[in-house]
Amino acid sequence: MDYTAAQRAAISTLDDPLLIIACAGSGKTQVISQRIVEILRRPGVRPENVVAFTFTEKAAAELKNRTLELIEHDLGPIHGLADMYIGTMHGFARSVLQTWVPETFKYAVLNEIQNRLLVDRNSNKCGLTTAKAMVKGTSRPLWRYKESGLFMQVVGILREDDIDQEKIPEDLDEALGMYRTVLHSLRYFDYTELLRTTVDMLESDPGDSMAGPLVRHVRDAVRYVVVDEYQDTNHIQERMIQGLCRFGANLCVVGDDDQTIYQWRGSAVRNIQTFTRRYPGVRSVTLDDNFRSSPAVVSLAQTVAETLVDDRLAKNMVASGHQEFDRGDLLAVEFSGADDEAVWICDRIAALRGTPFRDDRDEAPRGLSWSDMAVLFRSVAKDADPLVAELKRRDIPYVIKGLARLFDAPEIQACVTAFSYIIGESGADDVRDSWNAADIGLDAADLTAGLKVLDEAKNWQPGARWGSYTLQRTYLDFLEAVGLREDTVPSADGTVRGELVFYNLGKFSQAISDFEQIHFQSDPARKYEGFVRWLTHHAPGYYAESDADVGYATPDAVTIATVHQAKGMQWPAVFVPALRKNRFPSKRQGGINVFHVIPENAVPDAERYRGTEADEARLFYVAVTRAQKYLALSFSPGGSSMYARRSVFFDLATRNPNVLTAAPPVRTVARLEPRPRHELPDVTLSFSELKYLFECPYQFKLRFLYGFNPPIHEALGYGKSVHDVMAEIHKRAIDGDLASAAEVADLVDRHLNVPFAYPALREQLRDAARKAVSRYLAENRGILGQTLHSEQQVQVRVAPGITVDGRIDLIRRLDTNETSIVDFKSTERAQAEEVTRDQLHVYVLGYQELTGRRADLVEVLNLDERSRSTREVVDESLLGDIQNKIRNAGEALRANDLPRHRHWCKACATCDLAGICRDKPA
DNA sequence: CTTGTGGTTATTTTT
DNA sequence: TAACCACAAG
């Protein structure tokens, strides 16, 4: 790989704090990866010394894969790569807490929807009504349900930003305290609390009793910190970075202040703009070669960037790629209506298809295909309808993000009707009508069977345990009774409808899980009623987007996306329609916002949350720089007078000399056969996902691609709790601190978290856990001191782009001096023996990757006294087989080839989802 | 060029 | 409910 002088400078600066200003298309990911390789090349540096942050999981997967590829190529096999962290800051926080702070082991992380359900359910205890909004000079409390979203934003900002405590009203501070108390008493982190807890600990003294191990780990292990997309970091994230570097780790931040587009999350462009002032001795490198776009696209982007005057970091993007500019590539066209605009875009898409295009300088040209084109909107939800209709009319394939609303789907409406039947708000005829309207291949007899399930759910017995009436159970039973199958969903055109319907039904299953996680402990009558109430009033707003983007395989289709979603991507041809005043740039929004609750002067530069003209210009800059060669901007007046005028961005573009305002007649170039660029998606699987994939590919699809969840079990959390106890015991054992029998009760009490158990069950589980741990200690105390690793992160890269990662429960040395890999099982729940054997042999591979050594034995230690433990010698022949098996499974996943088993088999017998897969044998 | 009024609209999304 | 825009009036 040839690097430019600037790239080489960035790659080789390893000792001074480094700021890399990376223009769009400047090969940023490659540079970061290569720099990590150079770090690892240094004598004495181990992979665990490196921590690299990205903004999203997707970016992390890309960076990780690129880095591993380079390492393989430049350094050959090196060990311990599983200890190198490349991921999001939230992921890092979770991982270090999980490793170093036993007190946090039992915490679960809430997603945003569960978070909001929690706030609504505990609105008084959470401080929702204690917090007050200042409206027209008088204060009033916030509304439950209606303003709980606002409340969450408020408690988010209060914990993430650099707040002037003096200016916070007492009642608001109290509300925040109440909210945090509720979170902690239920053992939950929200995304913010996860970061806050970690950051607060990172800033503690190395001798601190709780945070000490974490701080000492950072002090001893973290030597190089890399932060990508630095312009999108906010105050708490900056604190996290400082916490990691406080013992002298080298810091490298990478970003582009012109591409800050997440300001409403509180990201502070100032972090990157003032970086050189805040860290002493910073070396600054600007990557201003754009290898992606033609000179004309680059010049237009420059025009946009130059409107951003204040405090912009100096840079001068130059086109250095191989794309050539031909007059007519850049257009800014006006239309009298959105329909004309849509027709024109489709015409142009059709005309561009088959046009010769070179992905690389010295590669033969290929014909452009559907997936080489993208249409980017400021708001897909508001503006994309006419285009979608036209694409549909012409049978041009497209994938769209963020338009269809989940609860508008007829099959979801039918689900809602089924639950409202249970609480007596709909009749049997309503249920039949709604499912018939969904047209998913059910006949009258199927629905009769389904109604029987719903009738049973109606008849809960007062006094019976609440946990036996789970919504998820009812839902899955209903789907099983009606005999729904993916391949019997009728479809007019192709085979995709079954997939879409199952995707939506899977999402509904997730919605049930979200609700039930928070409302499990309500009595059946209230739970079902509350659920229906939530489904009709609140859920539709929460689950706004249902993208039918199922699987890893990328279809050959035109992309319709928002500019935000397009960040980090590129296409040969890009369209940016609906460039209307008040939409793009977007006008400010009315209604009450966080600053009606938080005094504006308590937050530094509070303006940044609201979004400015400059922020919109940055967004437009991002849109323009996605194009490699063809870029068509267009305007048509929208429905009302508000959107009747042209955007300033459109006018700005027309002033650029490379832009034509009318499309020239199509040049007659030799057309080629359209051939989409073949890009293999990176696949990273956890061990448990892999287990499902081995067991049954279709079950994997139902669970992880569609999102179907099994019902919550009352004892859920027990296995994890015992696991956590073992983890603490072994971590202490490594430090030479052997737990005694007298500590068992205390250990169990600290880690036991069974939120869905009724009181008697909880006692029973506590007792079982104590027994299991005592028995384990009694039987293994002798070799506790020979613990090598506990909860060890491992990673196996079986093929380029296919990685498996996970944690090994325990690695220990036996008295025979053999190394043994141990997996704990704590419940009777059977798992096929060969699956366990496979899993353990994957661990063996992981351990070998980590240390270069081969383990001798694999053990399953059953902590449940009624099950047996196993101990086997590592099977050499199995190790090769398993690699192939993983590779094949990964390839199948990439190709979206996830079939069900041909016949009912052992896996079906234990599968929670068999009922929506096939008929059970008599 | 400023001010008042009535009408219209309320985005983006990651963890 | 709040904020902003377009347009008209002064």
Coordinates of N, CA, C and O in Angstrom, one line a residue, chain A residues 428-493:
Chain A
A428 N -64.5 -11.4 18.6 CA -63.9 -12.5 17.8 C -63.9 -12.1 16.3 O -63.0 -12.4 15.6
D429 N -65.0 -11.4 15.9 CA -65.1 -11.0 14.5 C -64.0 -9.9 14.1 O -63.4 -10.0 13.0
D430 N -63.7 -9.1 15.1 CA -62.6 -8.1 14.9 C -61.3 -8.8 14.6 O -60.5 -8.5 13.8
V431 N -61.1 -9.8 15.5 CA -59.8 -10.6 15.3 C -59.8 -11.3 14.0 O -58.8 -11.2 13.2
R432 N -60.9 -11.9 13.6 CA -60.9 -12.6 12.3 C -60.6 -11.5 11.1 O -59.8 -11.8 10.2
D433 N -61.4 -10.4 11.2 CA -61.3 -9.4 10.2 C -59.8 -8.9 10.0 O -59.3 -8.8 9.0
S434 N -59.2 -8.6 11.2 CA -57.9 -8.0 11.1 C -56.8 -9.0 10.6 O -56.0 -8.6 9.8
W435 N -56.9 -10.3 11.0 CA -56.0 -11.2 10.4 C -56.3 -11.5 8.9 O -55.3 -11.7 8.2
N436 N -57.5 -11.5 8.6 CA -57.8 -11.7 7.1 C -57.3 -10.5 6.3 O -56.7 -10.7 5.2
A437 N -57.4 -9.3 6.9 CA -56.9 -8.1 6.2 C -55.4 -8.2 6.0 O -54.9 -7.7 5.1
A438 N -54.8 -8.8 7.0 CA -53.3 -8.9 6.9 C -52.9 -9.8 5.8 O -51.7 -9.8 5.3
D439 N -53.8 -10.7 5.3 CA -53.6 -11.6 4.2 C -52.2 -12.3 4.3 O -51.3 -12.1 3.4
I440 N -52.1 -13.1 5.3 CA -50.8 -13.9 5.5 C -51.1 -15.4 5.4 O -50.3 -16.2 5.9
G441 N -52.1 -15.8 4.7 CA -52.3 -17.2 4.4 C -53.0 -18.0 5.5 O -52.8 -19.2 5.6
L442 N -53.9 -17.4 6.3 CA -54.6 -18.1 7.3 C -56.1 -18.3 6.9 O -56.7 -17.4 6.4
D443 N -56.6 -19.5 7.1 CA -58.0 -19.7 6.8 C -58.9 -19.6 8.1 O -58.3 -19.5 9.2
A444 N -60.2 -19.8 7.9 CA -61.1 -19.7 9.1 C -60.8 -20.6 10.2 O -60.8 -20.3 11.4
A445 N -60.4 -21.9 9.8 CA -60.1 -22.9 10.8 C -58.9 -22.5 11.6 O -58.8 -22.7 12.9
D446 N -57.9 -22.0 10.9 CA -56.7 -21.5 11.6 C -57.0 -20.5 12.7 O -56.5 -20.5 13.8
L447 N -57.9 -19.5 12.3 CA -58.2 -18.5 13.2 C -59.1 -19.0 14.4 O -58.9 -18.5 15.5
T448 N -59.9 -20.0 14.1 CA -60.6 -20.6 15.2 C -59.7 -21.1 16.2 O -59.8 -20.9 17.5
A449 N -58.6 -21.8 15.8 CA -57.6 -22.4 16.7 C -56.9 -21.3 17.4 O -56.6 -21.4 18.6
G450 N -56.6 -20.2 16.7 CA -56.0 -19.1 17.4 C -56.8 -18.4 18.4 O -56.4 -18.1 19.5
L451 N -58.1 -18.3 18.1 CA -59.0 -17.7 19.1 C -59.1 -18.5 20.4 O -59.3 -18.0 21.5
K452 N -59.0 -19.8 20.2 CA -59.0 -20.7 21.4 C -57.9 -20.4 22.3 O -58.0 -20.3 23.6
V453 N -56.7 -20.1 21.8 CA -55.6 -19.7 22.6 C -55.8 -18.4 23.3 O -55.6 -18.2 24.5
L454 N -56.4 -17.5 22.6 CA -56.7 -16.2 23.2 C -57.8 -16.3 24.3 O -57.7 -15.6 25.3
D455 N -58.7 -17.2 24.1 CA -59.7 -17.4 25.1 C -59.1 -18.0 26.4 O -59.5 -17.6 27.5
E456 N -58.2 -18.9 26.2 CA -57.5 -19.5 27.4 C -56.7 -18.4 28.1 O -56.7 -18.3 29.3
A457 N -56.1 -17.5 27.4 CA -55.4 -16.4 28.0 C -56.3 -15.5 28.8 O -55.9 -14.9 29.8
K458 N -57.5 -15.4 28.4 CA -58.5 -14.6 29.1 C -58.8 -15.1 30.5 O -59.1 -14.3 31.4
N459 N -58.8 -16.4 30.6 CA -59.2 -17.0 31.9 C -58.1 -17.2 32.9 O -57.7 -18.3 33.2
W460 N -57.5 -16.1 33.3 CA -56.5 -16.3 34.3 C -57.2 -16.5 35.7 O -58.3 -16.0 35.9
Q461 N -56.5 -17.3 36.5 CA -57.1 -17.6 37.8 C -56.6 -16.7 38.8 O -55.4 -16.5 38.9
P462 N -57.5 -16.0 39.5 CA -57.0 -15.1 40.6 C -56.2 -16.0 41.6 O -56.6 -17.1 41.9
G463 N -55.1 -15.5 42.0 CA -54.3 -16.2 43.0 C -53.2 -17.0 42.3 O -52.2 -17.4 43.0
A464 N -53.3 -17.4 41.1 CA -52.3 -18.1 40.4 C -51.1 -17.2 40.2 O -51.2 -16.0 40.3
R465 N -49.9 -17.8 40.1 CA -48.7 -17.0 40.0 C -48.7 -16.1 38.7 O -49.1 -16.6 37.6
W466 N -48.4 -14.9 38.8 CA -48.4 -13.9 37.7 C -47.5 -14.4 36.6 O -47.8 -14.2 35.4
G467 N -46.4 -15.0 37.0 CA -45.4 -15.3 36.0 C -45.9 -16.3 34.9 O -45.3 -16.5 33.9
S468 N -47.0 -17.1 35.3 CA -47.4 -18.1 34.3 C -48.2 -17.4 33.2 O -48.6 -18.1 32.3
Y469 N -48.6 -16.2 33.4 CA -49.3 -15.5 32.3 C -48.4 -14.6 31.5 O -48.4 -13.4 31.7
T470 N -47.5 -15.1 30.7 CA -46.6 -14.2 30.0 C -47.2 -13.8 28.6 O -47.8 -14.7 28.0
L471 N -47.0 -12.6 28.3 CA -47.5 -12.1 27.0 C -46.8 -12.9 25.9 O -47.5 -13.2 24.9
Q472 N -45.5 -13.1 26.0 CA -44.8 -13.7 25.0 C -45.3 -15.2 24.7 O -45.4 -15.6 23.6
R473 N -45.6 -15.8 25.8 CA -46.1 -17.2 25.7 C -47.4 -17.2 24.9 O -47.6 -17.9 24.0
T474 N -48.3 -16.3 25.3 CA -49.6 -16.2 24.6 C -49.3 -15.9 23.1 O -50.0 -16.5 22.2
Y475 N -48.4 -15.0 22.8 CA -48.2 -14.6 21.4 C -47.7 -15.8 20.6 O -48.2 -16.1 19.5
L476 N -46.6 -16.5 21.1 CA -46.1 -17.6 20.4 C -47.1 -18.7 20.3 O -47.2 -19.4 19.2
D477 N -47.9 -19.0 21.4 CA -48.9 -20.0 21.3 C -49.9 -19.7 20.2 O -50.4 -20.5 19.5
F478 N -50.3 -18.4 20.1 CA -51.2 -18.0 19.1 C -50.7 -18.2 17.7 O -51.3 -18.8 16.9
L479 N -49.5 -17.8 17.5 CA -48.9 -18.0 16.2 C -48.8 -19.5 15.8 O -48.9 -19.9 14.7
E480 N -48.5 -20.3 16.8 CA -48.4 -21.7 16.6 C -49.7 -22.3 16.2 O -49.9 -23.1 15.3
A481 N -50.7 -21.8 17.0 CA -52.1 -22.4 16.8 C -52.6 -22.1 15.4 O -53.3 -22.9 14.8
V482 N -52.3 -20.9 14.9 CA -52.9 -20.5 13.6 C -52.0 -21.2 12.5 O -52.4 -21.1 11.3
G483 N -50.9 -21.7 12.9 CA -50.0 -22.5 11.9 C -49.4 -21.6 10.9 O -49.2 -21.9 9.7
L484 N -48.9 -20.4 11.3 CA -48.2 -19.5 10.4 C -46.9 -20.0 10.0 O -46.1 -20.5 10.8
R485 N -46.6 -19.9 8.7 CA -45.3 -20.3 8.2 C -44.8 -19.2 7.2 O -45.6 -18.7 6.4
E486 N -43.5 -19.0 7.3 CA -42.9 -18.0 6.4 C -43.2 -18.2 4.9 O -43.5 -17.3 4.2
D487 N -43.1 -19.5 4.5 CA -43.3 -19.7 3.1 C -44.7 -19.9 2.6 O -44.9 -20.1 1.4
T488 N -45.7 -19.8 3.5 CA -47.0 -19.9 3.1 C -47.7 -18.5 3.1 O -48.9 -18.4 2.9
V489 N -46.9 -17.5 3.4 CA -47.4 -16.1 3.3 C -47.6 -15.8 1.8 O -46.6 -15.9 1.1
P490 N -48.8 -15.5 1.4 CA -49.0 -15.3 -0.1 C -48.3 -14.0 -0.5 O -48.2 -13.0 0.2
S491 N -47.7 -14.0 -1.7 CA -47.1 -12.8 -2.2 C -47.4 -12.7 -3.7 O -47.4 -13.7 -4.4
A492 N -47.6 -11.5 -4.1 CA -48.0 -11.3 -5.5 C -46.7 -11.3 -6.4 O -46.7 -12.0 -7.4
D493 N -45.7 -10.6 -6.0 CA -44.6 -10.5 -7.0 C -43.5 -11.5 -6.8 O -43.2 -12.3 -7.6

